[in-house]
């Protein structure tokens, strides 16, 4: 009986160690995904769009990440 109890305890300990390793692996994969997303975001920020938007006689030119023609000067 005592031997069976010790065997179950060892099995439980092995299971806990396996769960701990899986959790560490999952955290590392999550960190890798986060780094890849950050790298993608930085690449998008480094790419520059330039545009000029004209409203009547005034033209507004910009070079930025998001090029939109919302700005008009009067």
mmCIF file of N, CA and C in Angstrom:
data_model
loop_
_atom_site.group_PDB
_atom_site.id
_atom_site.type_symbol
_atom_site.label_atom_id
_atom_site.label_comp_id
_atom_site.label_asym_id
_atom_site.label_seq_id
_atom_site.Cartn_x
_atom_site.Cartn_y
_atom_site.Cartn_z
ATOM 1 N N UNK A 1 0.831 -1.196 0.000
ATOM 2 C CA UNK A 1 0.000 0.000 0.000
ATOM 3 C C UNK A 1 0.875 1.259 0.000
ATOM 4 N N UNK A 2 1.892 1.259 0.833
ATOM 5 C CA UNK A 2 2.792 2.397 0.923
ATOM 6 C C UNK A 2 3.564 2.580 -0.394
ATOM 7 N N UNK A 3 3.907 1.477 -0.999
ATOM 8 C CA UNK A 3 4.611 1.520 -2.272
ATOM 9 C C UNK A 3 3.732 2.123 -3.364
ATOM 10 N N UNK A 4 2.491 1.760 -3.362
ATOM 11 C CA UNK A 4 1.542 2.305 -4.334
ATOM 12 C C UNK A 4 1.361 3.800 -4.131
ATOM 13 N N UNK A 5 1.284 4.231 -2.900
ATOM 14 C CA UNK A 5 1.150 5.641 -2.581
ATOM 15 C C UNK A 5 2.389 6.426 -3.029
ATOM 16 N N UNK A 6 3.551 5.872 -2.812
ATOM 17 C CA UNK A 6 4.784 6.524 -3.246
ATOM 18 C C UNK A 6 4.868 6.592 -4.771
ATOM 19 N N UNK A 7 4.401 5.554 -5.414
ATOM 20 C CA UNK A 7 4.383 5.535 -6.872
ATOM 21 C C UNK A 7 3.441 6.605 -7.426
ATOM 22 N N UNK A 8 2.283 6.719 -6.819
ATOM 23 C CA UNK A 8 1.340 7.763 -7.233
ATOM 24 C C UNK A 8 1.905 9.156 -6.985
ATOM 25 N N UNK A 9 2.587 9.332 -5.892
ATOM 26 C CA UNK A 9 3.209 10.611 -5.581
ATOM 27 C C UNK A 9 4.295 10.958 -6.599
ATOM 28 N N UNK A 10 5.081 9.992 -6.968
ATOM 29 C CA UNK A 10 6.113 10.219 -7.981
ATOM 30 C C UNK A 10 5.506 10.531 -9.345
ATOM 31 N N UNK A 11 4.433 9.864 -9.654
ATOM 32 C CA UNK A 11 3.741 10.121 -10.910
ATOM 33 C C UNK A 11 3.161 11.540 -10.936
ATOM 34 N N UNK A 12 2.612 11.949 -9.835
ATOM 35 C CA UNK A 12 2.080 13.301 -9.719
ATOM 36 C C UNK A 12 3.193 14.343 -9.839
ATOM 37 N N UNK A 13 4.310 14.065 -9.245
ATOM 38 C CA UNK A 13 5.453 14.965 -9.339
ATOM 39 C C UNK A 13 5.953 15.072 -10.786
ATOM 40 N N UNK A 14 6.014 13.965 -11.475
ATOM 41 C CA UNK A 14 6.419 13.978 -12.887
ATOM 42 C C UNK A 14 5.429 14.779 -13.732
ATOM 43 N N UNK A 15 4.171 14.626 -13.438
ATOM 44 C CA UNK A 15 3.137 15.369 -14.154
ATOM 45 C C UNK A 15 3.276 16.862 -13.910
ATOM 46 N N UNK A 16 3.547 17.249 -12.676
ATOM 47 C CA UNK A 16 3.740 18.661 -12.363
ATOM 48 C C UNK A 16 4.964 19.235 -13.069
ATOM 49 N N UNK A 17 6.029 18.469 -13.147
ATOM 50 C CA UNK A 17 7.222 18.916 -13.858
ATOM 51 C C UNK A 17 6.940 19.076 -15.354
ATOM 52 N N UNK A 18 6.181 18.165 -15.908
ATOM 53 C CA UNK A 18 5.818 18.259 -17.315
ATOM 54 C C UNK A 18 4.949 19.497 -17.570
ATOM 55 N N UNK A 19 4.006 19.751 -16.685
ATOM 56 C CA UNK A 19 3.171 20.946 -16.821
ATOM 57 C C UNK A 19 3.999 22.221 -16.712
ATOM 58 N N UNK A 20 4.975 22.213 -15.836
ATOM 59 C CA UNK A 20 5.841 23.375 -15.688
ATOM 60 C C UNK A 20 6.648 23.611 -16.970
ATOM 61 N N UNK A 21 7.154 22.550 -17.557
ATOM 62 C CA UNK A 21 7.901 22.686 -18.810
ATOM 63 C C UNK A 21 7.006 23.174 -19.936
ATOM 64 N N UNK A 22 5.794 22.677 -19.986
ATOM 65 C CA UNK A 22 4.861 23.141 -21.012
ATOM 66 C C UNK A 22 4.502 24.610 -20.829
ATOM 67 N N UNK A 23 4.358 25.030 -19.621
ATOM 68 C CA UNK A 23 4.062 26.432 -19.337
ATOM 69 C C UNK A 23 5.228 27.327 -19.750
ATOM 70 N N UNK A 24 6.444 26.908 -19.464
ATOM 71 C CA UNK A 24 7.625 27.675 -19.868
ATOM 72 C C UNK A 24 7.717 27.745 -21.385
ATOM 73 N N UNK A 25 7.446 26.646 -22.050
ATOM 74 C CA UNK A 25 7.460 26.624 -23.507
ATOM 75 C C UNK A 25 6.396 27.553 -24.090
ATOM 76 N N UNK A 26 5.229 27.538 -23.500
ATOM 77 C CA UNK A 26 4.156 28.418 -23.946
ATOM 78 C C UNK A 26 4.523 29.885 -23.752
ATOM 79 N N UNK A 27 5.142 30.215 -22.634
ATOM 80 C CA UNK A 27 5.562 31.590 -22.389
ATOM 81 C C UNK A 27 6.643 32.034 -23.369
ATOM 82 N N UNK A 28 7.555 31.139 -23.690
ATOM 83 C CA UNK A 28 8.593 31.465 -24.670
ATOM 84 C C UNK A 28 8.003 31.684 -26.063
ATOM 85 N N UNK A 29 7.035 30.872 -26.439
ATOM 86 C CA UNK A 29 6.368 31.061 -27.724
ATOM 87 C C UNK A 29 5.596 32.375 -27.770
ATOM 88 N N UNK A 30 4.974 32.721 -26.682
ATOM 89 C CA UNK A 30 4.258 33.987 -26.593
ATOM 90 C C UNK A 30 5.212 35.171 -26.713
ATOM 91 N N UNK A 31 6.357 35.072 -26.071
ATOM 92 C CA UNK A 31 7.372 36.112 -26.157
ATOM 93 C C UNK A 31 7.901 36.243 -27.590
ATOM 94 N N UNK A 32 8.110 35.123 -28.244
ATOM 95 C CA UNK A 32 8.568 35.139 -29.628
ATOM 96 C C UNK A 32 7.538 35.798 -30.546
ATOM 97 N N UNK A 33 6.286 35.489 -30.340
ATOM 98 C CA UNK A 33 5.217 36.101 -31.125
ATOM 99 C C UNK A 33 5.162 37.609 -30.889
ATOM 100 N N UNK A 34 5.323 38.014 -29.662
ATOM 101 C CA UNK A 34 5.332 39.439 -29.332
ATOM 102 C C UNK A 34 6.499 40.159 -30.007
ATOM 103 N N UNK A 35 7.658 39.531 -30.009
ATOM 104 C CA UNK A 35 8.824 40.128 -30.669
ATOM 105 C C UNK A 35 8.620 40.225 -32.180
ATOM 106 N N UNK A 36 7.998 39.222 -32.763
ATOM 107 C CA UNK A 36 7.717 39.277 -34.196
ATOM 108 C C UNK A 36 6.725 40.384 -34.535
ATOM 109 N N UNK A 37 5.724 40.556 -33.709
ATOM 110 C CA UNK A 37 4.760 41.633 -33.932
ATOM 111 C C UNK A 37 5.414 43.004 -33.779
ATOM 112 N N UNK A 38 6.292 43.124 -32.803
ATOM 113 C CA UNK A 38 7.003 44.384 -32.599
ATOM 114 C C UNK A 38 7.906 44.686 -33.789
ATOM 115 N N UNK A 39 8.581 43.674 -34.293
ATOM 116 C CA UNK A 39 9.445 43.866 -35.454
ATOM 117 C C UNK A 39 8.630 44.282 -36.674
ATOM 118 N N UNK A 40 7.484 43.672 -36.874
ATOM 119 C CA UNK A 40 6.620 44.032 -37.988
ATOM 120 C C UNK A 40 6.136 45.475 -37.864
ATOM 121 N N UNK A 41 5.781 45.863 -36.659
ATOM 122 C CA UNK A 41 5.324 47.230 -36.421
ATOM 123 C C UNK A 41 6.445 48.229 -36.695
ATOM 124 N N UNK A 42 7.658 47.906 -36.268
ATOM 125 C CA UNK A 42 8.791 48.800 -36.519
ATOM 126 C C UNK A 42 9.099 48.907 -38.012
ATOM 127 N N UNK A 43 8.972 47.801 -38.726
ATOM 128 C CA UNK A 43 9.186 47.852 -40.169
ATOM 129 C C UNK A 43 8.139 48.724 -40.859
ATOM 130 N N UNK A 44 6.919 48.643 -40.376
ATOM 131 C CA UNK A 44 5.877 49.495 -40.954
ATOM 132 C C UNK A 44 6.114 50.965 -40.635
ATOM 133 N N UNK A 45 6.641 51.235 -39.446
ATOM 134 C CA UNK A 45 6.918 52.625 -39.083
ATOM 135 C C UNK A 45 8.092 53.193 -39.874
ATOM 136 N N UNK A 46 9.047 52.339 -40.211
ATOM 137 C CA UNK A 46 10.204 52.829 -40.954
ATOM 138 C C UNK A 46 9.861 53.115 -42.416
ATOM 139 N N UNK A 47 8.882 52.428 -42.916
ATOM 140 C CA UNK A 47 8.468 52.680 -44.298
ATOM 141 C C UNK A 47 7.686 53.991 -44.324
ATOM 142 N N UNK A 48 8.101 54.871 -45.167
ATOM 143 C CA UNK A 48 7.529 56.216 -45.139
ATOM 144 C C UNK A 48 6.678 56.458 -46.373
ATOM 145 N N UNK A 49 5.510 57.039 -46.155
ATOM 146 C CA UNK A 49 4.638 57.438 -47.252
ATOM 147 C C UNK A 49 4.658 58.956 -47.350
ATOM 148 N N UNK A 50 4.765 59.437 -48.556
ATOM 149 C CA UNK A 50 4.733 60.886 -48.753
ATOM 150 C C UNK A 50 3.556 61.227 -49.649
ATOM 151 N N UNK A 51 2.859 62.276 -49.282
ATOM 152 C CA UNK A 51 1.728 62.699 -50.110
ATOM 153 C C UNK A 51 1.532 64.198 -49.980
ATOM 154 N N UNK A 52 0.892 64.743 -50.968
ATOM 155 C CA UNK A 52 0.523 66.167 -50.949
ATOM 156 C C UNK A 52 -0.977 66.263 -51.180
ATOM 157 N N UNK A 53 -1.611 67.058 -50.348
ATOM 158 C CA UNK A 53 -3.058 67.250 -50.466
ATOM 159 C C UNK A 53 -3.324 68.735 -50.677
ATOM 160 N N UNK A 54 -4.062 69.012 -51.689
ATOM 161 C CA UNK A 54 -4.335 70.417 -52.004
ATOM 162 C C UNK A 54 -5.795 70.758 -51.750
ATOM 163 N N UNK A 55 -5.994 71.858 -51.069
ATOM 164 C CA UNK A 55 -7.333 72.402 -50.848
ATOM 165 C C UNK A 55 -7.348 73.822 -51.404
ATOM 166 N N UNK A 56 -8.079 74.014 -52.440
ATOM 167 C CA UNK A 56 -8.138 75.312 -53.111
ATOM 168 C C UNK A 56 -6.725 75.743 -53.513
ATOM 169 N N UNK A 57 -6.221 76.813 -52.962
ATOM 170 C CA UNK A 57 -4.892 77.275 -53.384
ATOM 171 C C UNK A 57 -3.798 76.826 -52.420
ATOM 172 N N UNK A 58 -4.156 76.096 -51.399
ATOM 173 C CA UNK A 58 -3.183 75.695 -50.381
ATOM 174 C C UNK A 58 -2.883 74.201 -50.499
ATOM 175 N N UNK A 59 -1.610 73.877 -50.458
ATOM 176 C CA UNK A 59 -1.218 72.469 -50.520
ATOM 177 C C UNK A 59 -0.491 72.075 -49.243
ATOM 178 N N UNK A 60 -0.812 70.898 -48.751
ATOM 179 C CA UNK A 60 -0.185 70.377 -47.542
ATOM 180 C C UNK A 60 0.519 69.081 -47.904
ATOM 181 N N UNK A 61 1.826 69.022 -47.639
ATOM 182 C CA UNK A 61 2.593 67.823 -47.960
ATOM 183 C C UNK A 61 3.148 67.210 -46.681
ATOM 184 N N UNK A 62 3.107 65.892 -46.631
ATOM 185 C CA UNK A 62 3.649 65.232 -45.448
ATOM 186 C C UNK A 62 4.245 63.887 -45.828
ATOM 187 N N UNK A 63 5.183 63.442 -45.000
ATOM 188 C CA UNK A 63 5.736 62.094 -45.111
ATOM 189 C C UNK A 63 5.542 61.433 -43.748
ATOM 190 N N UNK A 64 4.698 60.445 -43.730
ATOM 191 C CA UNK A 64 4.406 59.815 -42.438
ATOM 192 C C UNK A 64 3.949 58.379 -42.648
ATOM 193 N N UNK A 65 3.683 57.725 -41.541
ATOM 194 C CA UNK A 65 3.252 56.325 -41.568
ATOM 195 C C UNK A 65 1.884 56.199 -42.238
ATOM 196 N N UNK A 66 0.994 57.053 -41.855
ATOM 197 C CA UNK A 66 -0.350 57.027 -42.424
ATOM 198 C C UNK A 66 -0.553 58.322 -43.182
ATOM 199 N N UNK A 67 -0.663 58.238 -44.470
ATOM 200 C CA UNK A 67 -0.780 59.439 -45.285
ATOM 201 C C UNK A 67 -2.251 59.675 -45.600
ATOM 202 N N UNK A 68 -2.804 60.706 -45.028
ATOM 203 C CA UNK A 68 -4.219 60.993 -45.288
ATOM 204 C C UNK A 68 -4.379 62.462 -45.635
ATOM 205 N N UNK A 69 -5.417 62.754 -46.350
ATOM 206 C CA UNK A 69 -5.667 64.126 -46.795
ATOM 207 C C UNK A 69 -6.789 64.764 -45.985
ATOM 208 N N UNK A 70 -6.680 64.707 -44.701
ATOM 209 C CA UNK A 70 -7.726 65.267 -43.850
ATOM 210 C C UNK A 70 -7.459 66.737 -43.550
ATOM 211 N N UNK A 71 -6.205 67.140 -43.673
ATOM 212 C CA UNK A 71 -5.839 68.493 -43.268
ATOM 213 C C UNK A 71 -6.031 69.453 -44.436
ATOM 214 N N UNK A 72 -6.785 70.481 -44.229
ATOM 215 C CA UNK A 72 -6.940 71.534 -45.238
ATOM 216 C C UNK A 72 -6.710 72.876 -44.571
ATOM 217 N N UNK A 73 -6.000 73.722 -45.262
ATOM 218 C CA UNK A 73 -5.778 75.048 -44.690
ATOM 219 C C UNK A 73 -6.600 76.084 -45.450
ATOM 220 N N UNK A 74 -7.075 77.024 -44.719
ATOM 221 C CA UNK A 74 -7.904 78.067 -45.328
ATOM 222 C C UNK A 74 -7.267 79.412 -45.098
#
